[in-house]
JSON list of C-alpha atoms in Angstrom, two decimals:
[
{"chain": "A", "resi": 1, "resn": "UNK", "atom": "CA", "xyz": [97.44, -5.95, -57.12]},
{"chain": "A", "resi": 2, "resn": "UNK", "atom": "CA", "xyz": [100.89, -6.15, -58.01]},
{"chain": "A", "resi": 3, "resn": "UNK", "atom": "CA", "xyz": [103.87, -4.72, -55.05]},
{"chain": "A", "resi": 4, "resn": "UNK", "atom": "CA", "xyz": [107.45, -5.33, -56.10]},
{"chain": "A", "resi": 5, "resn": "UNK", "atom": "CA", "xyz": [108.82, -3.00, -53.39]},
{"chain": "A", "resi": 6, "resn": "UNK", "atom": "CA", "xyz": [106.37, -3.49, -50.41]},
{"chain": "A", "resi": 7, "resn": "UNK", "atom": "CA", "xyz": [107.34, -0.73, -47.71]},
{"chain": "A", "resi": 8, "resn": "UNK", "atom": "CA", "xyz": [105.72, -2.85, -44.43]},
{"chain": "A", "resi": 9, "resn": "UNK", "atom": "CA", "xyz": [105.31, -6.65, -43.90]},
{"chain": "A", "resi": 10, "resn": "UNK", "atom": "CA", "xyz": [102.38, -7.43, -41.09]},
{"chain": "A", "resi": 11, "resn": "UNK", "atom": "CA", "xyz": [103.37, -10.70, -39.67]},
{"chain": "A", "resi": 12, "resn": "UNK", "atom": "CA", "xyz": [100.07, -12.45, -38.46]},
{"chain": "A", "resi": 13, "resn": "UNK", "atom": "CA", "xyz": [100.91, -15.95, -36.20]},
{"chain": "A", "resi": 14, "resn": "UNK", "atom": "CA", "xyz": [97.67, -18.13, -36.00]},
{"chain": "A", "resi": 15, "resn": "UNK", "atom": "CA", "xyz": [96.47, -21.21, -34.15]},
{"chain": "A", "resi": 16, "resn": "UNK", "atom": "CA", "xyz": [92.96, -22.15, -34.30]},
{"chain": "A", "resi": 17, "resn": "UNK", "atom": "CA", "xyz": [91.54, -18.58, -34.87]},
{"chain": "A", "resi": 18, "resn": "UNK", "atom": "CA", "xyz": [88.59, -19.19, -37.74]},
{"chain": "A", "resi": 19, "resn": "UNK", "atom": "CA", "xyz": [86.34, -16.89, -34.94]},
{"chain": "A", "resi": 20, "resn": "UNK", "atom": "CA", "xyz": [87.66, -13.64, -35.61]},
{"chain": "A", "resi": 21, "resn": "UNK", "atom": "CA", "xyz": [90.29, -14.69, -38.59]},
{"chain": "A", "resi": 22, "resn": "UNK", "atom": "CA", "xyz": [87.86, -13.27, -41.76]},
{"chain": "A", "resi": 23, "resn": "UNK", "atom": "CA", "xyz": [87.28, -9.72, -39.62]},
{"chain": "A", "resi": 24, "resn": "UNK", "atom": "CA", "xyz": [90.82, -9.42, -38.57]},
{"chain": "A", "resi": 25, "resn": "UNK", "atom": "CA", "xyz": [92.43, -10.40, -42.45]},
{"chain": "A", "resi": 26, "resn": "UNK", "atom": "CA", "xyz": [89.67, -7.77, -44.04]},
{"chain": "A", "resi": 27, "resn": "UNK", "atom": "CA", "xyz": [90.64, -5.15, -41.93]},
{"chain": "A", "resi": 28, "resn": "UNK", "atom": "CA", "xyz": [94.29, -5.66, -42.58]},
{"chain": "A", "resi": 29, "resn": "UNK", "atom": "CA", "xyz": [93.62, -5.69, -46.63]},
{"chain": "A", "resi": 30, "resn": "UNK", "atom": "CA", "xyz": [91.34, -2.62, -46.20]},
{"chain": "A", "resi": 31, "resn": "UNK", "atom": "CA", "xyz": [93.92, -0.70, -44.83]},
{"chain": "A", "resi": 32, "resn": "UNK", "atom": "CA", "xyz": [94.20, 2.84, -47.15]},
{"chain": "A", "resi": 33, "resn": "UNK", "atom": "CA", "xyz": [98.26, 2.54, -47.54]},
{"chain": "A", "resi": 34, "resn": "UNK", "atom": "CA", "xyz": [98.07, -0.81, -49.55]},
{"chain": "A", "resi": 35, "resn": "UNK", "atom": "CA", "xyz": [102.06, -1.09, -50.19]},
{"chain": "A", "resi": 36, "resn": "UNK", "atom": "CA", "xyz": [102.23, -4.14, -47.70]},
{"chain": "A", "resi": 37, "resn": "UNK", "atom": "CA", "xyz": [103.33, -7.93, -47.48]},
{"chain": "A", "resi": 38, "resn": "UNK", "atom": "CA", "xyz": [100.43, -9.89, -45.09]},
{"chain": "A", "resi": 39, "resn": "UNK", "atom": "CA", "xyz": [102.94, -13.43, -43.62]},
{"chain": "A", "resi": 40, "resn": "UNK", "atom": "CA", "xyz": [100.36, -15.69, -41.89]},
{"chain": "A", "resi": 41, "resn": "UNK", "atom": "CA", "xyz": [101.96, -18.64, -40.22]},
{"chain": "A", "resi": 42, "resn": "UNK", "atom": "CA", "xyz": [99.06, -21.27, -39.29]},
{"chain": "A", "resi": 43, "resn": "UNK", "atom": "CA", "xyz": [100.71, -23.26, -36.28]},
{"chain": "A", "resi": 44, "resn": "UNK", "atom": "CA", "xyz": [98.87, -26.78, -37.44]},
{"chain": "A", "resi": 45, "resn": "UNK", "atom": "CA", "xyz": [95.45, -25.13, -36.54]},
{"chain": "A", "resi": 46, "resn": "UNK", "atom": "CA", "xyz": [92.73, -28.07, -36.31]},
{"chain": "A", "resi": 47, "resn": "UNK", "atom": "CA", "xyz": [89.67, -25.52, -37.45]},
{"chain": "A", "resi": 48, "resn": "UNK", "atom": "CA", "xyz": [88.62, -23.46, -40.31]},
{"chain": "A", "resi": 49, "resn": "UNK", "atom": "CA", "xyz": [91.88, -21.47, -39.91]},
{"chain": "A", "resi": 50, "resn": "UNK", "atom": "CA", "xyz": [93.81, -22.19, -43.37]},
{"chain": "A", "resi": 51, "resn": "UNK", "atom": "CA", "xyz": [90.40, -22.46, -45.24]},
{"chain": "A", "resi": 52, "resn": "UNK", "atom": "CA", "xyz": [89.81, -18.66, -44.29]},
{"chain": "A", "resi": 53, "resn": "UNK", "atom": "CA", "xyz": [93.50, -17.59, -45.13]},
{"chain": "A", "resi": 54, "resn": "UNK", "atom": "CA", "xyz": [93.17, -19.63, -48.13]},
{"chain": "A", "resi": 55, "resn": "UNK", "atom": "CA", "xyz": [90.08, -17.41, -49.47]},
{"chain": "A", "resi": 56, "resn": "UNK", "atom": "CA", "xyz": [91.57, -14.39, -48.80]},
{"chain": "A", "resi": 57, "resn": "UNK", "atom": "CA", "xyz": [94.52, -15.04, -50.38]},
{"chain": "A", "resi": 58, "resn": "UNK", "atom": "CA", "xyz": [92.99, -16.16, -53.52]},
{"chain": "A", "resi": 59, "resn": "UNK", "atom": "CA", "xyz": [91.92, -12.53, -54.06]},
{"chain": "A", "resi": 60, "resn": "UNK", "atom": "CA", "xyz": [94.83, -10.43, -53.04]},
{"chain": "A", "resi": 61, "resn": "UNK", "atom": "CA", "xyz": [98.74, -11.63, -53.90]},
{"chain": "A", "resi": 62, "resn": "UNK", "atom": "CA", "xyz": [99.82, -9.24, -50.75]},
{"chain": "A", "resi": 63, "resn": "UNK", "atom": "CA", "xyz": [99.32, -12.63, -48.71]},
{"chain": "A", "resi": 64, "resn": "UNK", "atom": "CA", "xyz": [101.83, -15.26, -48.01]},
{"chain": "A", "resi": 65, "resn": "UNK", "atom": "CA", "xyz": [100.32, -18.33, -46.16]},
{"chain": "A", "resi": 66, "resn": "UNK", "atom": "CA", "xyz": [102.89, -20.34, -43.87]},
{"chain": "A", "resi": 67, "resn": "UNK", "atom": "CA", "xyz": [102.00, -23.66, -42.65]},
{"chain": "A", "resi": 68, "resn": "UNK", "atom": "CA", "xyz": [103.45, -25.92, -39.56]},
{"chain": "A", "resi": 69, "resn": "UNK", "atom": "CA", "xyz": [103.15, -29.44, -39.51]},
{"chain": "A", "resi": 70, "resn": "UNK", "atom": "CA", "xyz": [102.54, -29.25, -35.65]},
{"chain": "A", "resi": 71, "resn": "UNK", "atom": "CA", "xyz": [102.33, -26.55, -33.05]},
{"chain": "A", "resi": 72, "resn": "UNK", "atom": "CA", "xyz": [105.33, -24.88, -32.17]},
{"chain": "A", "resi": 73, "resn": "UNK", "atom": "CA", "xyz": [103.85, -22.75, -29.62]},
{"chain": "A", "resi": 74, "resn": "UNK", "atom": "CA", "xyz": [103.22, -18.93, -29.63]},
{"chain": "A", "resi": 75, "resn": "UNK", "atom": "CA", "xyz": [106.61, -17.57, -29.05]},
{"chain": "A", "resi": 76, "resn": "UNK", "atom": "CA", "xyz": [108.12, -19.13, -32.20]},
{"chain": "A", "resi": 77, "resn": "UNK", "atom": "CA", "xyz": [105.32, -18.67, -34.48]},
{"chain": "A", "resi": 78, "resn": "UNK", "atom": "CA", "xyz": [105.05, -14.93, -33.77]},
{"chain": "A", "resi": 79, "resn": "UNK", "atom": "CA", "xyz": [109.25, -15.05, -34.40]},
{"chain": "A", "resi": 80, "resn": "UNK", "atom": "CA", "xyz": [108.79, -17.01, -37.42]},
{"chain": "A", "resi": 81, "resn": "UNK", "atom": "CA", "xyz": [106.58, -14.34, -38.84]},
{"chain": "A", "resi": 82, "resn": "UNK", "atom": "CA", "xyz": [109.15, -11.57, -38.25]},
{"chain": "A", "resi": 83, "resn": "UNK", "atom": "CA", "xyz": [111.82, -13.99, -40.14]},
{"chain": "A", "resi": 84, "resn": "UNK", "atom": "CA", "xyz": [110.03, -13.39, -43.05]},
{"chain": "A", "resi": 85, "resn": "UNK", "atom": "CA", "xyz": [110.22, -9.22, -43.02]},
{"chain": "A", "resi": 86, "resn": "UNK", "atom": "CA", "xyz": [112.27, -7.59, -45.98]},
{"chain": "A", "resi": 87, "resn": "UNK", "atom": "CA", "xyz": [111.01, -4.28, -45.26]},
{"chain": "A", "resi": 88, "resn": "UNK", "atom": "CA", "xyz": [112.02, -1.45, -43.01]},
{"chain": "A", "resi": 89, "resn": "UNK", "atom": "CA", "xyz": [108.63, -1.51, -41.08]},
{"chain": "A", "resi": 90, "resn": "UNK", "atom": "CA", "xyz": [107.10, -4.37, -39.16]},
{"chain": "A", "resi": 91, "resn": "UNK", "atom": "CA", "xyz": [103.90, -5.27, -37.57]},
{"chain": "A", "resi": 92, "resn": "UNK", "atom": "CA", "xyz": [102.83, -8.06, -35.52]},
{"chain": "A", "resi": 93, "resn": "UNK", "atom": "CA", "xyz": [98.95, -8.21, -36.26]},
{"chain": "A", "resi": 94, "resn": "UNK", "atom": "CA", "xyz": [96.38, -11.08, -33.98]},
{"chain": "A", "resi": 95, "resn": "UNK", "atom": "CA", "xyz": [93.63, -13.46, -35.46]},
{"chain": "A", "resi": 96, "resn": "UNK", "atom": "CA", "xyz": [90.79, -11.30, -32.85]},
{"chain": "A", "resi": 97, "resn": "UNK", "atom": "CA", "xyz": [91.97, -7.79, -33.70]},
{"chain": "A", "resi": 98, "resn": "UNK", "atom": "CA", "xyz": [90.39, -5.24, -36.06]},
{"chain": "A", "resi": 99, "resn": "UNK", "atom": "CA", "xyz": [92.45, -1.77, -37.52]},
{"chain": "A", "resi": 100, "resn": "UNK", "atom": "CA", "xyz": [91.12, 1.04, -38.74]},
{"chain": "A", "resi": 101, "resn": "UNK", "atom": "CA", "xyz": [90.94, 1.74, -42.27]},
{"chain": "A", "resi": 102, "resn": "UNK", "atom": "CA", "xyz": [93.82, 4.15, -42.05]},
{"chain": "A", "resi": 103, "resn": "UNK", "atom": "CA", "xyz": [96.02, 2.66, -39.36]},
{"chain": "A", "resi": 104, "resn": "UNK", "atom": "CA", "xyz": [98.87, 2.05, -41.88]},
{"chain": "A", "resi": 105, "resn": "UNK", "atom": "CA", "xyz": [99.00, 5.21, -43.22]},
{"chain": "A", "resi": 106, "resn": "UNK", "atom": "CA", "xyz": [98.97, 7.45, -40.08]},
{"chain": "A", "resi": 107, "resn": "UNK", "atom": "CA", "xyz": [101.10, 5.10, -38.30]},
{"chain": "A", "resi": 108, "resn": "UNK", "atom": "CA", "xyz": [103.32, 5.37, -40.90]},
{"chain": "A", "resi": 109, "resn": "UNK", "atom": "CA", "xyz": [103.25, 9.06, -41.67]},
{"chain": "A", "resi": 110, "resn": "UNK", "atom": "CA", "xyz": [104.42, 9.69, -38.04]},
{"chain": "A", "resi": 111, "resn": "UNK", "atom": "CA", "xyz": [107.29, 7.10, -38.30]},
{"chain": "A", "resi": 112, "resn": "UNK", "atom": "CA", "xyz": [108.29, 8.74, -41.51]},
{"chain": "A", "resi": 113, "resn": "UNK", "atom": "CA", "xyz": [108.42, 12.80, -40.24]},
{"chain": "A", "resi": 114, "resn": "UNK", "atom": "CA", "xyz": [110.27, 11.34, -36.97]},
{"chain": "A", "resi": 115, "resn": "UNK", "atom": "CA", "xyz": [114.04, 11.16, -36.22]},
{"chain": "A", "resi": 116, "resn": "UNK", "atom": "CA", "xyz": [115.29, 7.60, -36.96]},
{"chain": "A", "resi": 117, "resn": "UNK", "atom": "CA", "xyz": [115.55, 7.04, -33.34]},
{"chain": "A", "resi": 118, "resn": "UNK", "atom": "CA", "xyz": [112.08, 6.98, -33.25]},
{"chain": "A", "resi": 119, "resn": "UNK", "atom": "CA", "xyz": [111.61, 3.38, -33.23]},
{"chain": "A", "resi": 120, "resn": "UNK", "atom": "CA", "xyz": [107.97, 2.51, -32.22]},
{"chain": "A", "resi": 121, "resn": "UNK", "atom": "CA", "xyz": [104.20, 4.04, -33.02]},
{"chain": "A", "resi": 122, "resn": "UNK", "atom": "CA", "xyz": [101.39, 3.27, -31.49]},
{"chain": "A", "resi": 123, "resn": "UNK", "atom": "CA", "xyz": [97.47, 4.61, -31.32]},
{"chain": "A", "resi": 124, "resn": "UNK", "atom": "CA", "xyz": [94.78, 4.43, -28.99]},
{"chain": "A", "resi": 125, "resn": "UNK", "atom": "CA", "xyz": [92.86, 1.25, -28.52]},
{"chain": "A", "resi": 126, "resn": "UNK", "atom": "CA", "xyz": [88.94, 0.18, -28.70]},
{"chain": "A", "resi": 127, "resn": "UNK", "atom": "CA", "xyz": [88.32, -2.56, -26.75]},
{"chain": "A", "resi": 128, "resn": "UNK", "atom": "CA", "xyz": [85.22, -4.02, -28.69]},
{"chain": "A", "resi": 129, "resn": "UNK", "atom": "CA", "xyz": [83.12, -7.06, -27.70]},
{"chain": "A", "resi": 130, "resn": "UNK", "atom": "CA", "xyz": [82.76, -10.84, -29.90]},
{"chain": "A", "resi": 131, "resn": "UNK", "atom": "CA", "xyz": [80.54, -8.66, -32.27]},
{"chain": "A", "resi": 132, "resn": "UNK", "atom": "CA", "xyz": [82.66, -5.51, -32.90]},
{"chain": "A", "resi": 133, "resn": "UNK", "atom": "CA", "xyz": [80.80, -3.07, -30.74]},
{"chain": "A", "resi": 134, "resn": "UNK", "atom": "CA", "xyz": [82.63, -0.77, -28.60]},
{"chain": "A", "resi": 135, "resn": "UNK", "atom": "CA", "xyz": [82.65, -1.08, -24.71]},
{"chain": "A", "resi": 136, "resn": "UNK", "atom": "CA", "xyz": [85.48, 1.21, -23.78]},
{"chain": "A", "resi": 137, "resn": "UNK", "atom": "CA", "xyz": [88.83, 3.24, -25.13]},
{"chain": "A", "resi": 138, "resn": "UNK", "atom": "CA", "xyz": [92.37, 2.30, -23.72]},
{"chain": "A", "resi": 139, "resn": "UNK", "atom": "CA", "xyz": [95.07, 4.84, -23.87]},
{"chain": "A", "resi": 140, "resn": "UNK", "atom": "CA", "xyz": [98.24, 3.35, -23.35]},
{"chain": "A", "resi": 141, "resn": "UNK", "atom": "CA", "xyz": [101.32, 5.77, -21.75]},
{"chain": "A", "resi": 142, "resn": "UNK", "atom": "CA", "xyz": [104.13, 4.13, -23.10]},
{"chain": "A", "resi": 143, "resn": "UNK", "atom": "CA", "xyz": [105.71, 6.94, -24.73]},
{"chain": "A", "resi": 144, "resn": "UNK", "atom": "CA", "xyz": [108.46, 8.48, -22.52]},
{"chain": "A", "resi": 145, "resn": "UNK", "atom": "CA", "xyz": [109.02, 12.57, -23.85]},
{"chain": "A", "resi": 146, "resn": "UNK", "atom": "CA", "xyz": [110.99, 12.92, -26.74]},
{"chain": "A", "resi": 147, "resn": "UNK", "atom": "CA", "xyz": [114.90, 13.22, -25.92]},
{"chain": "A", "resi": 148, "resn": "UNK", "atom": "CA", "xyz": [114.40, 10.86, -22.82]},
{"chain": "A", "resi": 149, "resn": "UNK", "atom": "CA", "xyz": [117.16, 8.67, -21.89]},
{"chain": "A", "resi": 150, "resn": "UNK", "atom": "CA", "xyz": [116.78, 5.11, -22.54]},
{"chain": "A", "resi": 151, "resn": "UNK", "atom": "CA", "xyz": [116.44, 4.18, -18.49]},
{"chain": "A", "resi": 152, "resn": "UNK", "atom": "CA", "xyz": [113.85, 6.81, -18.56]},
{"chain": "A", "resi": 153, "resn": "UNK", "atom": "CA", "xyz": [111.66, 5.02, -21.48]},
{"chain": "A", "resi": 154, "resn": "UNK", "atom": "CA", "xyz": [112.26, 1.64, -20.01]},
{"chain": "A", "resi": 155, "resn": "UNK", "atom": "CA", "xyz": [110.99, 2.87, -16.83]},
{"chain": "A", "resi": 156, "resn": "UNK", "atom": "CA", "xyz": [108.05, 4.47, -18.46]},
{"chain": "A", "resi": 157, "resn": "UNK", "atom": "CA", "xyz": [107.27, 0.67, -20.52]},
{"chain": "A", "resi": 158, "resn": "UNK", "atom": "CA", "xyz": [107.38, -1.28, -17.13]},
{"chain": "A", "resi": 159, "resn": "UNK", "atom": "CA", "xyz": [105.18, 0.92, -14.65]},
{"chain": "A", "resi": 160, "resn": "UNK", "atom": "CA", "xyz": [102.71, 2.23, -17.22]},
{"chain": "A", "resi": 161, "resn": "UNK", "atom": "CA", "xyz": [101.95, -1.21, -19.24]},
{"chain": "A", "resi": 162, "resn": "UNK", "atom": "CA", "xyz": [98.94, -2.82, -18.87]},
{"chain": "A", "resi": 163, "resn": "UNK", "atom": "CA", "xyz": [97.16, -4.63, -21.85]},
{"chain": "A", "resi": 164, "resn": "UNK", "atom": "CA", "xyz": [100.11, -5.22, -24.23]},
{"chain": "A", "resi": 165, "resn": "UNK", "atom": "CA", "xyz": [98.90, -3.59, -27.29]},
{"chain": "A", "resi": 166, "resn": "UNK", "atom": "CA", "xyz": [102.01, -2.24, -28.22]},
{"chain": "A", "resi": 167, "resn": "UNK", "atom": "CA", "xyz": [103.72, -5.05, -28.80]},
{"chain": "A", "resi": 168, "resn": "UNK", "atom": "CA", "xyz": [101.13, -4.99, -32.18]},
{"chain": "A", "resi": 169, "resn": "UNK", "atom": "CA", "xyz": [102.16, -1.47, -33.48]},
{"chain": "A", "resi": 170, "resn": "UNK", "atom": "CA", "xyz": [104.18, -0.64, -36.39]},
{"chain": "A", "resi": 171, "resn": "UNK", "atom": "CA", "xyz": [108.00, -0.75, -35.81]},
{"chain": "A", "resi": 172, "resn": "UNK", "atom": "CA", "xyz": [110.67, -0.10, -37.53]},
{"chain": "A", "resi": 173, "resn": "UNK", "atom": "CA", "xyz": [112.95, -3.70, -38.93]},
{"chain": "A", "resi": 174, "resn": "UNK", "atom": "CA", "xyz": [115.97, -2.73, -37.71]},
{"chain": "A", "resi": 175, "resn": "UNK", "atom": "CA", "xyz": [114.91, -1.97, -33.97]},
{"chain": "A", "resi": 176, "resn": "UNK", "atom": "CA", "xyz": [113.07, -5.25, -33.38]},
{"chain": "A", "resi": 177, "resn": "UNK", "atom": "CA", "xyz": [115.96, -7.01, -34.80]},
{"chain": "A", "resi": 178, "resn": "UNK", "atom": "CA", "xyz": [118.31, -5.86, -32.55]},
{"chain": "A", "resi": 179, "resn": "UNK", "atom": "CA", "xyz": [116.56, -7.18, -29.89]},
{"chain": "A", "resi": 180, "resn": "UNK", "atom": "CA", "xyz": [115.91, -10.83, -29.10]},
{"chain": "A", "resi": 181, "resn": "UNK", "atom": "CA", "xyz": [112.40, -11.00, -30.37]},
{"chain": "A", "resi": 182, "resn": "UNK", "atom": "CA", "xyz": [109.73, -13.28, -28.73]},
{"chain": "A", "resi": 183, "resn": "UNK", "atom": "CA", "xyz": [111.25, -15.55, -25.48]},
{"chain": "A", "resi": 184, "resn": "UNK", "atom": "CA", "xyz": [108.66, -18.75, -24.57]},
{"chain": "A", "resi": 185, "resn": "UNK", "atom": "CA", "xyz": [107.76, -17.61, -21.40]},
{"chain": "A", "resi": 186, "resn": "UNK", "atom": "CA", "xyz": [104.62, -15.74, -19.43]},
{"chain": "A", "resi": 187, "resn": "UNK", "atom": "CA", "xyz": [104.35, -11.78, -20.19]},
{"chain": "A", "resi": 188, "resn": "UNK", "atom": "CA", "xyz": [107.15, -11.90, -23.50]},
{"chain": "A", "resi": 189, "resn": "UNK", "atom": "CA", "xyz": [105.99, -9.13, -25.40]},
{"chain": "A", "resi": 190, "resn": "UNK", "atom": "CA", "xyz": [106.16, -7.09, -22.32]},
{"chain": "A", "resi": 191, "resn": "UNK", "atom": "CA", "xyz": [109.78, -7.78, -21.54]},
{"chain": "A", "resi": 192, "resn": "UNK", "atom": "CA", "xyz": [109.89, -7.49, -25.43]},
{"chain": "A", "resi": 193, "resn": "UNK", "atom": "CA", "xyz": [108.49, -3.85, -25.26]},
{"chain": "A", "resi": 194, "resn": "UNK", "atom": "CA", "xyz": [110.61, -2.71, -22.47]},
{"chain": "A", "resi": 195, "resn": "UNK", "atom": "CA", "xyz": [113.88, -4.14, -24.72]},
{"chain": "A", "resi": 196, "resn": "UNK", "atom": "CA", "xyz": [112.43, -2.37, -27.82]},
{"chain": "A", "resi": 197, "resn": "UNK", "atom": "CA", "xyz": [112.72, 1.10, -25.55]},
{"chain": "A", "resi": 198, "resn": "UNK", "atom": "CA", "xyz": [116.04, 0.31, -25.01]},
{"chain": "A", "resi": 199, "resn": "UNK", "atom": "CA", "xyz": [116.59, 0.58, -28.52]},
{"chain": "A", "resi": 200, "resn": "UNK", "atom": "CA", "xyz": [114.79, 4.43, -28.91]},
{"chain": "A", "resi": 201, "resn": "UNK", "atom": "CA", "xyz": [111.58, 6.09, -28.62]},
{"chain": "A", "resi": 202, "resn": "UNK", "atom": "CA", "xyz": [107.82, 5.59, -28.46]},
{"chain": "A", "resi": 203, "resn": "UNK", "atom": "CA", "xyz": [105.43, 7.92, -30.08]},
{"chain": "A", "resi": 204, "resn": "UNK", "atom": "CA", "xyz": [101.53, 7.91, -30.05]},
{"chain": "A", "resi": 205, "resn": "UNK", "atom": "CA", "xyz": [98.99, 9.00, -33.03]},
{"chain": "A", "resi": 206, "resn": "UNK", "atom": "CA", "xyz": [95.79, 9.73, -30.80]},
{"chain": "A", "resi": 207, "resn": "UNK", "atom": "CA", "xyz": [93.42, 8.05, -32.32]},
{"chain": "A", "resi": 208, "resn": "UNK", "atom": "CA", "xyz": [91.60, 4.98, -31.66]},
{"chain": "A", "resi": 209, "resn": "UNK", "atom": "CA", "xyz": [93.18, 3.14, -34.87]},
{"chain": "A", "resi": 210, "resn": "UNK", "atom": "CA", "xyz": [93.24, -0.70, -33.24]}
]
């Protein structure tokens, strides 16, 4: 498959994650909107890791493998991945997560019909057990009302988070950029989320997509 003008770049940081890797990189190249850049960035992973990535990537071009010489921790591998975007929408993606077949393109779809300070979309979450069956739903209430101020979304982030999955929905570039990304500390992506509100709103597609 050839993309000159991908519209998305998933950025996937990975450390020793050949358990979950092959699910999580099939459900990213199954994804029904296909115009995407996949940026893995193995952080000197000791397993199967690069050998999976390796595989994939021998059948679809839409994967760019980065490689560390040694670990750099989380924080800056999951920045480094972001380094690489060169498209107005970003995701963050894990080695243990699944999506949906059609995350991309309803994520997407809402991002595109919203106001450009629309800045974040999310769906609902499966929480699914080491085989892929289901044990439960999570709805996450992140999203303020449209028109809230930006205290008011914060606000809503900081006493309404509880599993982080947020931090792996679709964004746009410029947002996330604008912000000071990953910081190598305990509960990051949650201070990142609440600075991401600062930046504009969170809307939900309700489905269970992730």
């Amino acid at each position: 498959m050839s993309l000159s003008t991908p519209a998305v770049t998933i950025g996937l940081p990975v450390y020793n994650g050949e358990q979950f890797l092959a699910d999580a990189l099939s459900s990213i190249l199954g994804q029904t909107f296909e115009n995407f850049v996949l940026v893995v960035s193995d952080n000197a992973s000791t397993d199967a890791t690069v050998d999976i990535v390796e595989e994939h990537a021998a059948r679809d071009e839409r994967i760019v493998l980065l490689r560390n010489d040694v670990n750099r921790g989380a924080a800056w591998n999951y920045n480094r991945v972001f380094a690489e975007c060169r498209t107005p929408y970003f995701k963050w993606a894990a080695a243990d997560d699944v999506l949906a077949p059609t995350y991309l393109e309803r994520l997407l779809a809402t991002l595109d019909s919203s106001p450009a300070n629309v800045v974040l979309v999310y769906p609902h979450t499966e929480l699914i057990d080491e085989n892929g069956a289901v044990m439960d739903e999570f709805v996450d209430e992140l999203a303020a009302r449209p028109g809230a101020p930006p205290y008011v979304r914060v606000h809503r982030v900081v006493s309404k988070i509880a599993l982080g999955n947020v931090i792996f929905s679709l964004m746009r570039t410029d947002a996330l950029a604008r912000t000071r990304l990953h910081g190598n500390y305990p509960a990051a992506d949650y201070v990142l989320l609440a600075e991401i509100a600062l930046m504009g709103e969170f809307r939900v597609v309700p489905e269970a997509l992730f």
